Tab-separated table of C-alpha atoms in Angstrom:
chain	number	residue	atom	x	y	z
A	1	MET	CA	64.897	65.793	9.261
A	2	GLU	CA	67.365	65.351	12.178
A	3	TRP	CA	66.157	64.659	15.761
A	4	ASP	CA	66.726	67.493	18.226
A	5	LYS	CA	68.487	67.010	21.622
A	6	THR	CA	65.257	66.361	23.548
A	7	GLU	CA	64.218	63.706	21.025
A	8	LYS	CA	67.549	61.983	21.247
A	9	LYS	CA	67.463	61.992	25.097
A	10	GLN	CA	63.889	60.561	25.065
A	11	LEU	CA	64.835	57.976	22.521
A	12	LEU	CA	67.669	56.787	24.711
A	13	LEU	CA	65.516	56.601	27.744
A	14	TYR	CA	62.900	54.699	25.762
A	15	CYS	CA	65.385	52.157	24.469
A	16	ILE	CA	66.739	51.503	27.942
A	17	ILE	CA	63.233	50.405	29.080
A	18	ALA	CA	61.774	49.019	25.882
A	19	PHE	CA	64.770	47.053	24.716
A	20	GLY	CA	67.121	46.904	27.780
A	21	VAL	CA	64.578	45.452	30.058
A	22	THR	CA	63.333	43.100	27.323
A	23	TYR	CA	66.791	41.517	26.794
A	24	VAL	CA	67.695	41.443	30.521
A	25	LEU	CA	64.377	39.615	31.216
A	26	GLY	CA	65.226	37.432	28.213
A	27	ILE	CA	68.109	35.951	30.253
A	28	PHE	CA	65.548	34.786	32.876
A	29	MET	CA	63.381	33.350	30.130
A	30	TRP	CA	66.358	31.475	28.674
A	31	TYR	CA	67.205	30.066	32.141
A	32	GLY	CA	63.604	29.073	32.872
A	33	GLN	CA	63.144	27.464	29.436
A	34	LYS	CA	66.333	25.433	29.789
A	35	LYS	CA	65.161	24.137	33.235
A	36	GLY	CA	61.736	23.286	31.743
A	37	LEU	CA	59.960	25.849	33.844
A	38	ASP	CA	56.773	27.748	32.871
A	39	VAL	CA	57.789	31.057	31.338
A	40	SER	CA	54.325	32.136	30.167
A	41	ALA	CA	54.409	35.129	32.621
A	42	PHE	CA	57.181	36.869	30.649
A	43	PRO	CA	55.397	37.553	27.219
A	44	ASN	CA	52.540	39.582	28.739
A	45	ALA	CA	55.054	41.614	30.935
A	46	GLN	CA	57.272	42.251	27.866
A	47	MET	CA	54.352	43.769	25.998
A	48	MET	CA	54.113	46.510	28.676
A	49	TYR	CA	57.716	47.697	28.184
A	50	PRO	CA	57.393	49.861	24.952
A	51	ALA	CA	54.725	52.092	26.600
A	52	ALA	CA	56.565	52.116	29.884
A	53	GLY	CA	59.663	53.332	27.960
A	54	VAL	CA	57.641	56.219	26.453
A	55	MET	CA	56.159	57.226	29.782
A	56	PHE	CA	59.559	56.975	31.614
A	57	ALA	CA	61.145	59.198	28.902
A	58	TYR	CA	58.384	61.735	29.060
A	59	LEU	CA	58.325	61.968	32.852
A	60	LEU	CA	62.029	62.665	32.876
A	61	THR	CA	62.190	65.202	30.136
A	62	ALA	CA	58.750	66.953	30.045
A	63	GLY	CA	59.384	69.082	33.125
A	64	ARG	CA	56.135	70.451	34.659
A	65	ASP	CA	53.958	70.069	31.566
A	66	LYS	CA	50.459	70.398	32.994
A	67	LYS	CA	48.926	68.471	30.095
A	68	MET	CA	50.836	65.339	30.884
A	69	PRO	CA	48.573	62.508	32.271
A	70	ARG	CA	51.040	61.894	35.156
A	71	ALA	CA	48.722	59.789	37.290
A	72	PHE	CA	47.935	57.530	34.350
A	73	TYR	CA	51.648	57.164	33.444
A	74	VAL	CA	52.735	56.406	37.016
A	75	GLY	CA	49.895	53.886	37.496
A	76	TYR	CA	50.993	52.138	34.247
A	77	LEU	CA	54.591	52.034	35.296
A	78	ILE	CA	53.607	50.581	38.712
A	79	LEU	CA	51.724	47.829	36.930
A	80	THR	CA	54.689	47.114	34.619
A	81	VAL	CA	57.020	46.703	37.565
A	82	LEU	CA	54.472	44.370	39.204
A	83	MET	CA	54.380	42.241	36.054
A	84	ILE	CA	58.130	42.125	35.926
A	85	VAL	CA	58.340	41.021	39.578
A	86	CYS	CA	55.751	38.260	38.988
A	87	ALA	CA	57.641	37.054	35.895
A	88	VAL	CA	60.929	36.800	37.727
A	89	LEU	CA	59.353	35.166	40.777
A	90	SER	CA	57.856	32.489	38.407
A	91	ILE	CA	61.473	31.415	37.683
A	92	VAL	CA	62.886	32.069	41.245
A	93	MET	CA	59.939	30.273	42.990
A	94	PRO	CA	58.716	27.902	40.268
A	95	ASP	CA	57.121	25.337	42.558
A	96	GLU	CA	54.515	27.699	43.929
A	97	ILE	CA	51.123	26.521	42.677
A	98	MET	CA	47.381	27.109	43.551
A	99	MET	CA	44.078	25.672	42.930
A	100	VAL	CA	41.765	27.447	40.383
A	101	GLY	CA	38.506	25.634	40.133
A	102	MET	CA	39.502	22.013	39.797
A	103	THR	CA	42.890	22.727	38.244
A	104	MET	CA	46.314	23.344	39.680
A	105	VAL	CA	48.041	26.267	38.036
A	106	PRO	CA	51.433	27.983	38.475
A	107	LEU	CA	50.873	30.706	41.116
A	108	TRP	CA	52.711	33.509	39.407
A	109	THR	CA	51.140	32.917	36.066
A	110	TYR	CA	47.779	33.218	37.658
A	111	VAL	CA	48.828	36.293	39.654
A	112	VAL	CA	50.041	37.897	36.281
A	113	GLN	CA	46.628	37.296	34.720
A	114	ILE	CA	44.898	38.796	37.738
A	115	ALA	CA	47.219	41.801	37.821
A	116	MET	CA	46.639	42.294	34.103
A	117	MET	CA	42.885	42.393	34.497
A	118	ALA	CA	42.901	44.462	37.665
A	119	GLY	CA	45.551	46.766	36.148
A	120	SER	CA	43.442	47.138	32.929
A	121	ILE	CA	40.415	48.278	34.985
A	122	LEU	CA	42.575	50.700	36.932
A	123	TYR	CA	44.106	51.779	33.617
A	124	TRP	CA	40.665	52.864	32.329
A	125	ILE	CA	39.805	54.656	35.531
A	126	LEU	CA	43.054	56.762	35.449
A	127	LEU	CA	42.806	57.255	31.711
A	128	LEU	CA	39.258	58.719	31.924
A	129	ALA	CA	40.176	60.690	35.076
A	130	SER	CA	43.066	62.318	33.217
A	131	GLY	CA	40.631	64.387	31.221
A	132	LYS	CA	40.097	64.972	27.505
A	133	GLU	CA	42.766	67.712	27.222
A	134	ARG	CA	45.591	65.474	28.630
A	135	ARG	CA	44.427	62.521	26.518
A	136	ARG	CA	44.532	64.617	23.412
A	137	ALA	CA	47.854	66.179	24.224
A	138	TYR	CA	49.562	62.744	24.644
A	139	GLY	CA	47.920	60.750	21.921
A	140	LEU	CA	45.356	58.964	24.056
A	141	PHE	CA	42.226	60.552	22.625
A	142	GLY	CA	40.114	58.498	20.065
A	143	SER	CA	39.153	60.221	16.836
A	144	GLN	CA	37.587	59.529	13.397
A	145	TRP	CA	35.604	56.508	14.655
A	146	LYS	CA	33.809	55.869	11.350
A	147	THR	CA	36.998	55.522	9.474
A	148	SER	CA	38.424	53.665	12.497
A	149	ILE	CA	35.707	51.052	12.410
A	150	LEU	CA	36.245	50.616	8.721
A	151	MET	CA	39.900	49.972	9.313
A	152	ILE	CA	39.125	47.342	11.959
A	153	LEU	CA	36.635	45.579	9.670
A	154	LEU	CA	39.052	45.635	6.838
A	155	PHE	CA	41.755	44.074	8.946
A	156	VAL	CA	39.396	41.322	10.177
A	157	ALA	CA	38.422	40.486	6.628
A	158	LEU	CA	42.034	40.382	5.501
A	159	TYR	CA	42.903	38.240	8.511
A	160	PHE	CA	40.399	35.621	7.813
A	161	PHE	CA	41.125	35.660	4.084
A	162	ARG	CA	44.839	35.091	4.854
A	163	THR	CA	43.903	32.194	7.125
A	164	PHE	CA	41.668	30.688	4.433
A	165	LEU	CA	44.456	30.923	1.941
A	166	SER	CA	46.819	29.157	4.297
A	167	TYR	CA	44.417	26.290	4.818
A	168	ILE	CA	44.003	25.998	1.015
A	169	GLY	CA	47.713	25.919	0.621
A	170	GLU	CA	47.785	22.968	3.015
A	171	GLY	CA	44.982	21.280	1.298
A	172	GLU	CA	42.801	21.701	4.354
A	173	ALA	CA	40.099	24.042	3.178
A	174	ARG	CA	37.386	21.805	4.684
A	175	THR	CA	39.124	22.056	8.044
A	176	PHE	CA	38.822	25.894	7.986
A	177	PHE	CA	35.078	25.721	7.525
A	178	LYS	CA	34.799	22.986	10.105
A	179	ILE	CA	36.611	25.079	12.677
A	180	MET	CA	34.511	28.195	11.893
A	181	ALA	CA	31.304	26.226	12.244
A	182	GLN	CA	32.108	25.187	15.783
A	183	PRO	CA	29.958	26.770	18.506
A	184	ASP	CA	33.135	27.446	20.558
A	185	SER	CA	34.364	29.690	17.757
A	186	TRP	CA	31.341	31.861	17.857
A	187	ILE	CA	31.094	32.011	21.664
A	188	TYR	CA	34.746	33.070	21.730
A	189	LEU	CA	34.218	35.767	19.030
A	190	ALA	CA	31.178	37.073	21.006
A	191	VAL	CA	33.185	37.322	24.201
A	192	MET	CA	36.218	39.014	22.545
A	193	PRO	CA	34.847	42.661	22.628
A	194	VAL	CA	34.122	42.421	26.404
A	195	ASN	CA	37.435	40.706	27.076
A	196	PHE	CA	39.269	43.436	25.392
A	197	PHE	CA	38.597	45.920	28.210
A	198	LEU	CA	39.948	43.454	30.760
A	199	VAL	CA	43.189	42.555	29.095
A	200	MET	CA	44.032	45.545	26.852
A	201	ALA	CA	46.918	46.952	28.931
A	202	PRO	CA	49.635	44.935	27.229
A	203	PHE	CA	48.283	45.582	23.750
A	204	PHE	CA	48.218	49.309	24.530
A	205	GLY	CA	51.788	48.781	25.875
A	206	GLU	CA	53.063	47.748	22.542
A	207	GLU	CA	51.162	50.187	20.329
A	208	TYR	CA	51.643	53.259	22.399
A	209	GLY	CA	55.389	52.522	22.167
A	210	TRP	CA	55.589	51.489	18.546
A	211	ARG	CA	52.881	53.369	16.610
A	212	TYR	CA	52.412	56.506	18.816
A	213	TYR	CA	55.944	57.157	19.780
A	214	LEU	CA	58.555	55.397	17.685
A	215	GLN	CA	56.768	55.402	14.270
A	216	PRO	CA	56.525	59.266	13.927
A	217	LEU	CA	60.146	59.566	15.191
A	218	LEU	CA	61.532	57.213	12.561
A	219	GLN	CA	59.344	58.626	9.904
A	220	LYS	CA	60.760	62.138	10.694
A	221	ARG	CA	64.258	60.855	10.185
A	222	PHE	CA	63.791	58.230	7.502
A	223	GLY	CA	60.622	59.219	5.567
A	224	LEU	CA	57.055	57.861	5.853
A	225	ARG	CA	57.749	54.580	4.151
A	226	GLY	CA	61.378	54.090	5.277
A	227	GLY	CA	60.437	54.794	8.929
A	228	VAL	CA	57.680	52.184	8.892
A	229	LEU	CA	59.936	49.528	7.300
A	230	ILE	CA	62.630	50.267	9.915
A	231	LEU	CA	60.025	50.138	12.655
A	232	GLY	CA	58.912	46.661	11.436
A	233	ILE	CA	62.496	45.346	11.590
A	234	VAL	CA	63.062	46.845	15.060
A	235	TRP	CA	59.688	45.467	16.243
A	236	GLY	CA	60.755	42.008	15.033
A	237	LEU	CA	64.073	42.104	16.747
A	238	TRP	CA	62.417	43.075	20.005
A	239	HIS	CA	60.592	39.730	19.883
A	240	LEU	CA	63.779	37.731	19.939
A	241	PRO	CA	63.494	36.470	23.576
A	242	VAL	CA	59.953	35.188	23.118
A	243	ASP	CA	60.762	33.733	19.703
A	244	PHE	CA	63.666	31.627	21.014
A	245	PHE	CA	62.415	30.785	24.616
A	246	TYR	CA	58.634	30.765	24.325
A	247	TYR	CA	57.002	30.686	20.945
A	248	SER	CA	59.394	28.224	19.271
A	249	PRO	CA	62.338	26.975	21.322
A	250	GLY	CA	63.023	24.146	18.947
A	251	SER	CA	63.123	26.475	15.795
A	252	GLY	CA	64.070	29.782	17.147
A	253	LEU	CA	65.814	31.040	14.039
A	254	GLN	CA	62.849	30.202	11.873
A	255	ALA	CA	60.614	31.875	14.402
A	256	ALA	CA	62.750	35.060	14.293
A	257	VAL	CA	62.581	35.163	10.487
A	258	SER	CA	58.808	34.522	10.655
A	259	GLN	CA	58.502	37.319	13.188
A	260	GLN	CA	60.265	39.736	10.784
A	261	ILE	CA	57.775	38.905	8.096
A	262	THR	CA	54.904	39.351	10.461
A	263	CYS	CA	56.104	42.570	12.061
A	264	ILE	CA	57.153	44.267	8.852
A	265	THR	CA	53.950	43.427	6.907
A	266	LEU	CA	51.517	43.897	9.765
A	267	GLY	CA	53.474	46.906	10.852
A	268	ILE	CA	52.722	48.483	7.457
A	269	PHE	CA	48.941	47.896	7.873
A	270	PHE	CA	48.921	49.072	11.440
A	271	ALA	CA	50.849	52.204	10.391
A	272	TYR	CA	48.449	52.782	7.514
A	273	ALA	CA	45.445	52.448	9.827
A	274	TYR	CA	46.971	54.785	12.405
A	275	MET	CA	47.857	57.379	9.877
A	276	LYS	CA	44.397	57.268	8.295
A	277	THR	CA	42.699	57.703	11.696
A	278	ASN	CA	45.274	59.407	13.942
A	279	ASN	CA	43.574	57.220	16.600
A	280	ILE	CA	46.001	55.022	18.646
A	281	TRP	CA	43.128	52.783	19.759
A	282	VAL	CA	42.836	51.482	16.235
A	283	PRO	CA	46.235	49.652	16.240
A	284	VAL	CA	45.693	48.653	19.827
A	285	ILE	CA	42.419	46.922	18.750
A	286	LEU	CA	44.079	45.549	15.650
A	287	HIS	CA	46.898	44.093	17.775
A	288	TYR	CA	44.389	42.554	20.233
A	289	ILE	CA	42.367	40.992	17.364
A	290	ASN	CA	45.561	39.660	15.667
A	291	ASN	CA	46.726	37.844	18.828
A	292	ASN	CA	43.349	36.705	20.139
A	293	LEU	CA	41.940	35.248	16.940
A	294	ILE	CA	44.636	32.591	16.996
A	295	PRO	CA	42.580	30.182	19.109
A	296	VAL	CA	39.707	30.630	16.678
A	297	ILE	CA	41.642	29.953	13.460
A	298	THR	CA	43.487	26.982	14.982
A	299	GLY	CA	40.559	25.502	16.916
A	300	ASN	CA	42.911	25.313	19.884
A	301	TYR	CA	41.654	27.055	23.017
A	302	THR	CA	44.283	25.908	25.458
A	303	ALA	CA	46.512	28.363	27.279
A	304	SER	CA	49.570	26.890	25.508
A	305	VAL	CA	48.303	27.615	21.932
A	306	LEU	CA	51.280	30.007	21.327
A	307	GLU	CA	54.000	27.927	22.989
A	308	ASN	CA	56.364	25.408	21.535
A	309	GLN	CA	55.448	25.911	17.924
A	310	GLU	CA	57.306	24.073	15.199
A	311	ILE	CA	58.146	26.491	12.260
A	312	THR	CA	59.757	25.162	9.076
A	313	TRP	CA	61.776	27.153	6.533
A	314	ALA	CA	59.384	25.989	3.856
A	315	ALA	CA	56.421	27.591	5.650
A	316	LEU	CA	58.068	30.999	5.531
A	317	ILE	CA	57.799	31.397	1.742
A	318	PRO	CA	53.996	31.398	1.463
A	319	ALA	CA	53.863	33.426	4.680
A	320	LEU	CA	56.023	36.082	3.007
A	321	LEU	CA	54.033	36.085	-0.185
A	322	VAL	CA	50.594	36.173	1.437
A	323	ASN	CA	51.327	38.708	4.190
A	324	GLY	CA	53.414	40.834	1.726
A	325	ILE	CA	50.557	41.106	-0.712
A	326	LEU	CA	47.564	41.451	1.693
A	327	PHE	CA	49.227	43.703	4.326
A	328	GLY	CA	52.522	44.902	2.890
A	329	GLY	CA	50.821	46.121	-0.261
A	330	PHE	CA	49.382	49.039	1.737
A	331	LEU	CA	52.870	50.687	1.677
A	332	LEU	CA	51.926	51.777	-1.912
A	333	SER	CA	49.073	53.855	-0.473
A	334	GLY	CA	49.100	57.573	-0.849
A	335	VAL	CA	49.136	57.854	2.917
A	336	PHE	CA	52.804	57.143	2.814
A	337	SER	CA	53.695	59.619	-0.008
A	338	GLU	CA	56.141	62.402	0.806
A	339	LYS	CA	53.553	64.891	-0.327
A	340	ASN	CA	51.256	63.658	2.415
A	341	ARG	CA	54.279	64.064	4.800
A	342	GLU	CA	54.482	67.699	3.890
A	343	LYS	CA	50.767	68.243	4.490
A	344	ARG	CA	51.020	66.514	7.910
A	345	THR	CA	53.747	68.785	9.027
A	346	ASP	CA	52.246	72.054	7.781
């Protein structure tokens, strides 16, 4: 099916924010990385852009739709702008530092963290204040929680199984069990559900943009399976600035290919879970789990756990096989059959 004029206009506005801002800010990241500056404020800000793109597009095209959660949208856009400003200032004024406890930390990185937590709290307030009808009309209402919980538990099981297989492949199975036996691992896992409510704005930022908005649009044009695969590629390309200037500056090309593997395969499972539940909070939670379990499975609880990774070409082959089988295999599910597409549009 073809997109109508409104959909095309909304998609253009969405891309200007979600991709245009990402790549423009990527220039600042490149400059900061080349100068040896702290660029950790940029990734969290970047995660906000997809949802900001959706909201920007809807606000400019939906007219006086009374069901739109305008206050929630405006609040989220303000938080996004604040995150961008802090990220840019971290490059323009890099020498600003402050004392947190007994540690000196970059001022703007700290401000971004505070803004994200304060913004997430305000986010929940505005979301609840918008009312059930507005949340339902714009994909913000949770549903089918029994199935949703099953999807979350399934993802966690697959995530740890994938991690175990990777340790086995490296001949380090004992290391996996040693890490999981550490008290820090269980304390961190216990705190994760609470922490979600304080830092969820960026994860919502990606999933509201990818799964709620762009996925159905691409599926309408390219089919249920084709749309998800294209979304995975697009999602991976969106990560290019953080791949080259944050995650793995020394092996950016390998990081970009690794990102494609991750985004396509995880994107399939996230799409599967979203289509099974019609609940945007499921992929939001899955995304949060995926990112925040990294300290647990690596045993590295420092703030720099994601920075300056060394990725080899050889490591991509097992990653492709394991992720392709465990997560990509869900593309064969009946959820993605064209017969199901007809039912969903009836």
